[in-house]
Amino acid sequence: MDAGKRGKLPTSREFAMWRAHLEAVETASSRIESRMRRDSGLSGGDYRVLLALSEAEGKSMRSSQLAAQLEWERSRLSGQLGRMEKRGLLRREPSPEDARGSLVLLTDEGARAFRGSTLPHLAAIKELFVDAFTPQQLANLEDAAAALRTHLGMPAR
Amino acid sequence: MDAGKRGKLPTSREFAMWRAHLEAVETASSRIESRMRRDSGLSGGDYRVLLALSEAEGKSMRSSQLAAQLEWERSRLSGQLGRMEKRGLLRREPSPEDARGSLVLLTDEGARAFRGSTLPHLAAIKELFVDAFTPQQLANLEDAAAALRTHLGMPAR
DNA sequence: CCGATATGATTCACATGTCAACCATTTAGG
DNA sequence: CCTAAATGGTTGACATGTGAATCATATCGG
């Protein structure tokens, strides 16, 4: 008699909700990314890295710091940085403080690519995501996102 | 003077919302999938295909029908089915109606794997997603998901 | 019936993600 | 100091995703 909140399993409605929600977010995300790739030649991964570097002091970060901020596996970041370095979007240098570590620097070309991608990317988010909701729904979503992040132990942003 | 609903760009709060939301859902999804892989050896892709086949008439579907239902690229489905067939979770046969097409059949082993994955998978969804929210938040989310799906032209489910 | 086009599906090349193993340097303890 | 464990990062093998090209069969307009 303790269905829902107390049980170990979701109701079928809760399950359907999860699937519906997951698919919707994945669809929105993939459409936004595909537009970004078309408009600026950047992938979602590229964008996240460039965003973090752009906001960093001196447009550079320790690789480990970057991995922590993105909550990415080290090997994932390593591959991503390798591809981006090959394309000239960033450079890696040995860290002065710790000979094991490396420092990731945004290049001018990387900064330019990031700037160029911003407007179309924001427009896509507005059009494909934000515009789907009423102001009330948006406020509710903000609340729900915060609750989920807390539940999963993620930083509040 | 028409910020928000009317502008072409999202407010910075709306942008942050999108990032926060996207990351939260991706994190939930990857944790749920990683548990499923651990508990039942099935990936998220495996699960979607098995779910669709399990619900289908005669535990089988035309490949094209499956792709449409999952909203997957054909090449993606083709690769997924190839891997699953190799593991014995399904079989492919030439379609009797159309010599171009093929029919995807759930094998007994596939059905068994799907059944075995259900309980732990549902438990993970409850624990990692549903339990994050109050009943009111859940109802709001249901509403928001429906709005987003409609906006993106997805079926209501 | 015939050629042009559309449709169902696979293949290829390549980008991306995961996990485990590995290498180098640092740090902790004795 | 010196060794053992911890830390920073890369690598390799493999699963998965995307888009273009390809191939066979179907269907349509004459």
Coordinates of C-alpha atoms (C1' of nucleotides) in Angstrom, one line a residue:
Chain A
M1 CA 0.0 0.0 0.0
D2 CA 2.9 2.3 -0.4
A3 CA 3.0 2.7 -4.1
G4 CA 4.9 5.6 -5.6
K5 CA 7.2 7.5 -3.3
R6 CA 7.9 4.6 -1.0
G7 CA 8.1 1.6 -3.4
K8 CA 11.2 0.3 -5.0
L9 CA 9.7 0.5 -8.5
P10 CA 8.2 3.4 -10.4
T11 CA 4.5 3.4 -11.5
S12 CA 4.0 2.7 -15.1
R13 CA 3.1 6.4 -15.5
E14 CA 6.4 7.4 -13.9
F15 CA 8.2 5.1 -16.2
A16 CA 6.5 6.5 -19.3
M17 CA 7.4 10.0 -18.0
W18 CA 11.0 9.1 -17.8
R19 CA 11.1 7.7 -21.3
A20 CA 9.1 10.6 -22.7
H21 CA 11.3 13.1 -21.0
L22 CA 14.6 11.4 -21.8
E23 CA 13.7 11.1 -25.5
A24 CA 12.5 14.7 -25.7
V25 CA 15.7 16.1 -24.2
E26 CA 17.9 13.8 -26.3
T27 CA 16.0 14.9 -29.4
A28 CA 16.4 18.6 -28.5
S29 CA 20.0 18.2 -27.8
S30 CA 20.8 16.3 -31.0
R31 CA 19.0 18.9 -33.1
I32 CA 20.8 21.7 -31.4
E33 CA 24.1 20.0 -31.8
S34 CA 23.5 19.2 -35.4
R35 CA 22.7 22.9 -36.1
M36 CA 25.9 23.9 -34.3
R37 CA 27.9 21.6 -36.4
R38 CA 26.3 22.9 -39.6
D39 CA 26.6 26.6 -38.6
S40 CA 30.1 26.6 -37.0
G41 CA 31.7 23.2 -37.5
L42 CA 31.8 22.6 -33.7
S43 CA 30.5 19.5 -31.9
G44 CA 28.8 19.6 -28.5
G45 CA 32.1 18.4 -26.9
D46 CA 34.0 21.1 -28.7
Y47 CA 31.6 23.7 -27.4
R48 CA 31.8 22.5 -23.8
V49 CA 35.6 22.6 -23.8
L50 CA 35.7 26.0 -25.5
L51 CA 33.1 27.4 -23.1
A52 CA 35.1 26.3 -20.1
L53 CA 38.3 27.6 -21.4
S54 CA 36.8 30.9 -22.5
E55 CA 35.6 31.5 -19.0
A56 CA 38.8 30.5 -17.3
E57 CA 41.5 32.9 -16.0
G58 CA 44.1 33.4 -18.7
K59 CA 42.0 31.4 -21.2
S60 CA 43.8 28.3 -19.8
M61 CA 43.2 25.5 -17.3
R62 CA 45.0 22.5 -15.9
S63 CA 43.7 19.4 -17.7
S64 CA 42.6 17.8 -14.5
Q65 CA 40.7 20.9 -13.5
L66 CA 38.9 20.9 -16.9
A67 CA 38.0 17.2 -16.4
A68 CA 36.6 17.9 -13.0
Q69 CA 34.5 20.9 -14.2
L70 CA 33.1 19.1 -17.1
E71 CA 32.6 15.9 -15.0
W72 CA 34.2 13.9 -17.8
E73 CA 36.4 10.8 -17.6
R74 CA 40.0 11.6 -18.0
S75 CA 40.4 9.5 -21.1
R76 CA 37.4 11.2 -22.7
L77 CA 38.9 14.6 -22.2
S78 CA 42.2 13.3 -23.4
G79 CA 40.7 12.2 -26.7
Q80 CA 38.7 15.4 -27.1
L81 CA 41.7 17.6 -26.5
G82 CA 43.8 15.6 -28.9
R83 CA 41.2 16.1 -31.7
M84 CA 40.8 19.8 -30.9
E85 CA 44.5 20.4 -30.7
K86 CA 44.9 18.8 -34.2
R87 CA 42.4 21.3 -35.5
G88 CA 44.2 24.2 -33.9
L89 CA 41.5 25.1 -31.4
L90 CA 43.8 24.8 -28.4
R91 CA 47.3 23.9 -27.4
R92 CA 48.7 21.8 -24.6
E93 CA 51.9 22.7 -22.7
P94 CA 53.6 20.9 -19.8
S95 CA 52.5 22.4 -16.5
P96 CA 55.1 24.6 -14.8
E97 CA 53.9 23.5 -11.3
D98 CA 53.6 19.8 -11.8
A99 CA 55.7 17.9 -14.4
R100 CA 53.0 15.2 -14.6
G101 CA 50.3 17.6 -15.5
S102 CA 49.5 19.7 -18.6
L103 CA 48.1 23.1 -19.2
V104 CA 45.4 23.6 -21.8
L105 CA 45.5 26.9 -23.7
L106 CA 42.8 28.4 -25.9
T107 CA 44.3 29.6 -29.2
D108 CA 43.1 32.6 -31.0
E109 CA 41.6 30.4 -33.5
G110 CA 39.7 28.5 -30.8
A111 CA 38.5 31.8 -29.3
R112 CA 37.3 32.9 -32.7
A113 CA 35.5 29.7 -33.4
F114 CA 33.8 29.9 -30.0
R115 CA 32.7 33.5 -30.5
G116 CA 31.4 32.7 -34.0
S117 CA 29.4 29.8 -32.7
T118 CA 27.7 31.6 -29.8
L119 CA 24.9 33.4 -31.6
P120 CA 23.6 30.6 -33.7
H121 CA 23.9 28.2 -30.8
L122 CA 21.9 30.4 -28.5
A123 CA 19.3 31.0 -31.2
A124 CA 18.9 27.2 -31.6
I125 CA 18.5 26.7 -27.8
K126 CA 15.8 29.4 -27.8
E127 CA 14.0 28.1 -30.8
L128 CA 14.2 24.4 -30.1
F129 CA 14.0 24.3 -26.3
V130 CA 13.0 27.6 -24.5
D131 CA 10.2 28.4 -26.9
A132 CA 8.5 25.1 -26.2
F133 CA 7.4 26.3 -22.8
T134 CA 5.2 28.9 -21.1
P135 CA 7.0 31.1 -18.5
Q136 CA 5.4 29.0 -15.8
Q137 CA 6.6 25.8 -17.3
L138 CA 10.1 27.2 -17.6
A139 CA 10.1 28.2 -13.9
N140 CA 8.9 24.7 -13.0
L141 CA 11.6 23.2 -15.1
E142 CA 14.3 25.3 -13.5
D143 CA 13.0 24.0 -10.2
A144 CA 13.0 20.4 -11.3
A145 CA 16.5 20.6 -12.8
A146 CA 17.8 21.9 -9.5
A147 CA 16.0 19.1 -7.6
L148 CA 17.5 16.4 -9.9
R149 CA 21.0 17.9 -9.8
T150 CA 20.8 17.9 -6.0
H151 CA 19.5 14.3 -5.9
L152 CA 22.4 13.2 -8.1
G153 CA 25.0 15.1 -6.1
M154 CA 25.8 17.5 -8.9
P155 CA 27.0 21.1 -8.3
A156 CA 24.1 23.6 -8.4
R157 CA 25.9 25.7 -11.1
Chain B
M1 CA 12.2 45.7 -25.6
D2 CA 10.8 42.3 -26.2
A3 CA 13.1 40.1 -24.2
G4 CA 12.2 36.5 -23.5
K5 CA 9.4 35.0 -25.5
R6 CA 9.7 37.2 -28.5
G7 CA 13.5 37.7 -28.9
K8 CA 15.7 35.4 -31.0
L9 CA 18.0 34.7 -28.2
P10 CA 17.5 33.2 -24.7
T11 CA 18.2 35.2 -21.6
S12 CA 21.3 34.1 -19.8
R13 CA 19.1 32.5 -17.2
E14 CA 17.3 30.5 -19.8
F15 CA 20.6 29.4 -21.3
A16 CA 21.9 28.3 -17.8
M17 CA 18.6 26.5 -17.4
W18 CA 19.1 24.5 -20.6
R19 CA 22.7 23.6 -19.6
A20 CA 21.7 22.6 -16.1
H21 CA 18.8 20.6 -17.3
L22 CA 20.7 18.9 -20.1
E23 CA 23.6 17.9 -17.9
A24 CA 21.2 16.6 -15.2
V25 CA 19.3 14.4 -17.6
E26 CA 22.5 13.1 -19.2
T27 CA 23.9 12.3 -15.9
A28 CA 20.8 10.4 -14.8
S29 CA 20.7 8.6 -18.1
S30 CA 24.3 7.5 -18.0
R31 CA 24.1 6.3 -14.4
I32 CA 20.9 4.4 -15.2
E33 CA 22.5 2.8 -18.3
S34 CA 25.7 2.0 -16.5
R35 CA 23.7 0.1 -13.8
M36 CA 21.8 -1.7 -16.5
R37 CA 25.0 -2.8 -18.2
R38 CA 26.3 -4.0 -14.8
D39 CA 23.1 -5.8 -13.8
S40 CA 22.0 -7.3 -17.1
G41 CA 24.7 -6.7 -19.7
L42 CA 22.4 -4.7 -21.8
S43 CA 23.1 -1.2 -23.2
G44 CA 20.5 1.5 -23.5
G45 CA 20.3 0.8 -27.2
D46 CA 19.8 -2.9 -26.6
Y47 CA 17.0 -2.0 -24.2
R48 CA 15.2 0.2 -26.6
V49 CA 15.2 -2.3 -29.3
L50 CA 14.2 -5.1 -27.0
L51 CA 11.4 -3.0 -25.5
A52 CA 10.0 -2.2 -28.9
L53 CA 10.2 -5.8 -30.1
S54 CA 8.6 -7.1 -26.9
E55 CA 5.6 -4.9 -27.4
A56 CA 5.3 -5.7 -31.1
E57 CA 2.7 -8.1 -32.5
G58 CA 4.4 -11.5 -32.9
K59 CA 7.5 -10.2 -31.2
S60 CA 8.7 -9.0 -34.6
M61 CA 8.8 -5.8 -36.7
R62 CA 9.9 -4.6 -40.0
S63 CA 13.3 -3.0 -39.7
S64 CA 11.9 0.3 -41.2
Q65 CA 9.0 0.3 -38.7
L66 CA 11.5 -0.1 -35.9
A67 CA 13.6 2.7 -37.1
A68 CA 10.6 5.0 -37.4
Q69 CA 9.4 4.1 -33.9
L70 CA 12.7 4.7 -32.3
E71 CA 13.4 7.7 -34.5
W72 CA 16.8 6.4 -35.3
E73 CA 18.9 6.8 -38.4
R74 CA 18.8 3.6 -40.5
S75 CA 22.5 3.2 -40.3
R76 CA 22.4 3.4 -36.6
L77 CA 19.7 0.7 -36.4
S78 CA 21.5 -1.4 -38.8
G79 CA 24.7 -1.4 -36.7
Q80 CA 22.7 -2.0 -33.5
L81 CA 20.8 -4.9 -35.0
G82 CA 24.0 -6.4 -36.3
R83 CA 25.6 -6.4 -32.9
M84 CA 22.5 -7.8 -31.2
E85 CA 22.1 -10.5 -33.8
K86 CA 25.7 -11.6 -33.2
R87 CA 24.9 -11.9 -29.5
G88 CA 21.8 -14.0 -30.2
L89 CA 19.2 -11.4 -28.9
L90 CA 17.4 -11.3 -32.2
R91 CA 17.3 -12.7 -35.7
R92 CA 16.8 -11.0 -39.1
E93 CA 14.9 -12.6 -42.0
P94 CA 14.0 -11.4 -45.4
S95 CA 10.6 -9.8 -45.4
P96 CA 7.9 -11.9 -47.1
E97 CA 6.0 -8.8 -48.4
D98 CA 8.9 -6.8 -49.7
A99 CA 12.1 -8.4 -50.9
R100 CA 14.1 -5.2 -50.1
G101 CA 13.1 -5.2 -46.5
S102 CA 13.8 -7.4 -43.5
L103 CA 11.9 -8.7 -40.6
V104 CA 13.4 -8.4 -37.1
L105 CA 12.5 -11.2 -34.7
L106 CA 13.0 -11.4 -31.0
T107 CA 14.7 -14.6 -30.0
D108 CA 13.9 -16.5 -26.8
E109 CA 17.2 -15.4 -25.5
G110 CA 16.4 -11.8 -26.3
A111 CA 13.1 -12.1 -24.5
R112 CA 14.7 -13.6 -21.5
A113 CA 17.4 -11.0 -21.4
F114 CA 14.8 -8.3 -21.6
R115 CA 12.7 -9.8 -18.8
G116 CA 15.7 -10.1 -16.6
S117 CA 16.7 -6.5 -17.1
T118 CA 13.3 -5.0 -16.3
L119 CA 13.2 -5.0 -12.5
P120 CA 16.7 -3.6 -11.9
H121 CA 16.2 -1.1 -14.7
L122 CA 13.0 0.1 -13.2
A123 CA 14.5 0.3 -9.8
A124 CA 17.3 2.4 -11.1
I125 CA 14.8 4.8 -12.8
K126 CA 12.9 5.1 -9.6
E127 CA 15.9 5.7 -7.5
L128 CA 17.9 8.0 -9.7
F129 CA 15.2 10.0 -11.4
V130 CA 11.7 9.7 -9.9
D131 CA 12.8 9.9 -6.3
A132 CA 14.4 13.3 -7.0
F133 CA 11.1 15.0 -7.2
T134 CA 8.0 15.8 -5.2
P135 CA 4.7 14.7 -6.7
Q136 CA 4.0 18.2 -7.8
Q137 CA 7.4 18.5 -9.5
L138 CA 6.7 15.2 -11.2
A139 CA 3.4 16.4 -12.5
N140 CA 5.0 19.6 -13.8
L141 CA 7.7 17.6 -15.5
E142 CA 5.1 15.4 -17.2
D143 CA 3.5 18.5 -18.5
A144 CA 6.8 20.0 -19.6
A145 CA 7.9 16.9 -21.4
A146 CA 4.6 16.8 -23.3
A147 CA 5.1 20.5 -24.3
L148 CA 8.6 19.9 -25.5
R149 CA 7.6 16.8 -27.5
T150 CA 4.8 18.7 -29.1
H151 CA 7.2 21.5 -29.9
L152 CA 9.6 19.2 -31.5
G153 CA 6.9 17.3 -33.5
M154 CA 7.4 14.1 -31.6
P155 CA 4.6 11.6 -31.0
A156 CA 2.8 12.1 -27.7
R157 CA 3.5 8.5 -26.6
Chain C
dC1 C1' 6.9 -3.1 -70.7
dC2 C1' 10.7 0.5 -69.7
dG3 C1' 13.5 3.8 -67.8
dA4 C1' 13.5 7.2 -64.0
dT5 C1' 13.0 7.6 -59.4
dA6 C1' 11.8 6.2 -54.7
dT7 C1' 12.4 3.1 -50.9
dG8 C1' 14.7 -0.5 -47.6
dA9 C1' 18.7 -1.6 -45.9
dT10 C1' 23.8 -2.1 -45.4
dT11 C1' 28.5 -0.4 -45.7
dC12 C1' 32.3 2.7 -45.1
dA13 C1' 35.0 6.2 -42.9
dC14 C1' 35.3 8.6 -39.3
dA15 C1' 33.9 11.1 -34.6
dT16 C1' 32.9 10.0 -30.1
dG17 C1' 32.4 7.4 -25.4
dT18 C1' 33.9 3.7 -21.9
dC19 C1' 37.0 0.9 -19.4
dA20 C1' 41.3 -1.1 -18.2
dA21 C1' 46.2 -1.0 -18.5
dC22 C1' 50.0 1.8 -18.6
dC23 C1' 53.7 5.4 -17.8
dA24 C1' 55.8 9.2 -15.4
dT25 C1' 56.0 12.1 -11.5
dT26 C1' 54.8 13.3 -6.7
dT27 C1' 53.9 12.4 -2.2
dA28 C1' 53.7 9.9 2.1
dG29 C1' 56.0 7.0 5.6
dG30 C1' 59.7 5.0 7.6
Chain D
dC1 C1' 66.8 9.3 1.3
dC2 C1' 64.0 5.4 -0.6
dT3 C1' 60.3 2.6 -1.6
dA4 C1' 55.1 2.2 -1.9
dA5 C1' 51.1 4.3 -2.9
dA6 C1' 48.6 8.2 -5.0
dT7 C1' 48.0 11.4 -8.8
dG8 C1' 48.0 13.3 -13.8
dG9 C1' 47.6 11.9 -18.1
dT10 C1' 47.8 9.0 -22.4
dT11 C1' 46.9 4.8 -24.9
dG12 C1' 44.5 0.7 -26.8
dA13 C1' 40.6 -2.1 -27.7
dC14 C1' 36.2 -1.9 -28.5
dA15 C1' 31.0 -0.1 -28.5
dT16 C1' 28.3 3.3 -30.4
dG17 C1' 26.7 7.4 -33.4
dT18 C1' 26.6 10.2 -38.0
dG19 C1' 26.5 11.0 -42.9
dA20 C1' 27.5 9.8 -47.6
dA21 C1' 27.8 6.3 -50.9
dT22 C1' 26.1 2.0 -52.5
dC23 C1' 23.0 -1.8 -53.8
dA24 C1' 18.8 -4.2 -54.7
dT25 C1' 14.1 -4.1 -55.3
dA26 C1' 9.6 -1.5 -56.1
dT27 C1' 6.8 1.7 -58.1
dC28 C1' 5.4 5.3 -61.2
dG29 C1' 4.7 7.8 -65.6
dG30 C1' 4.5 7.2 -70.1

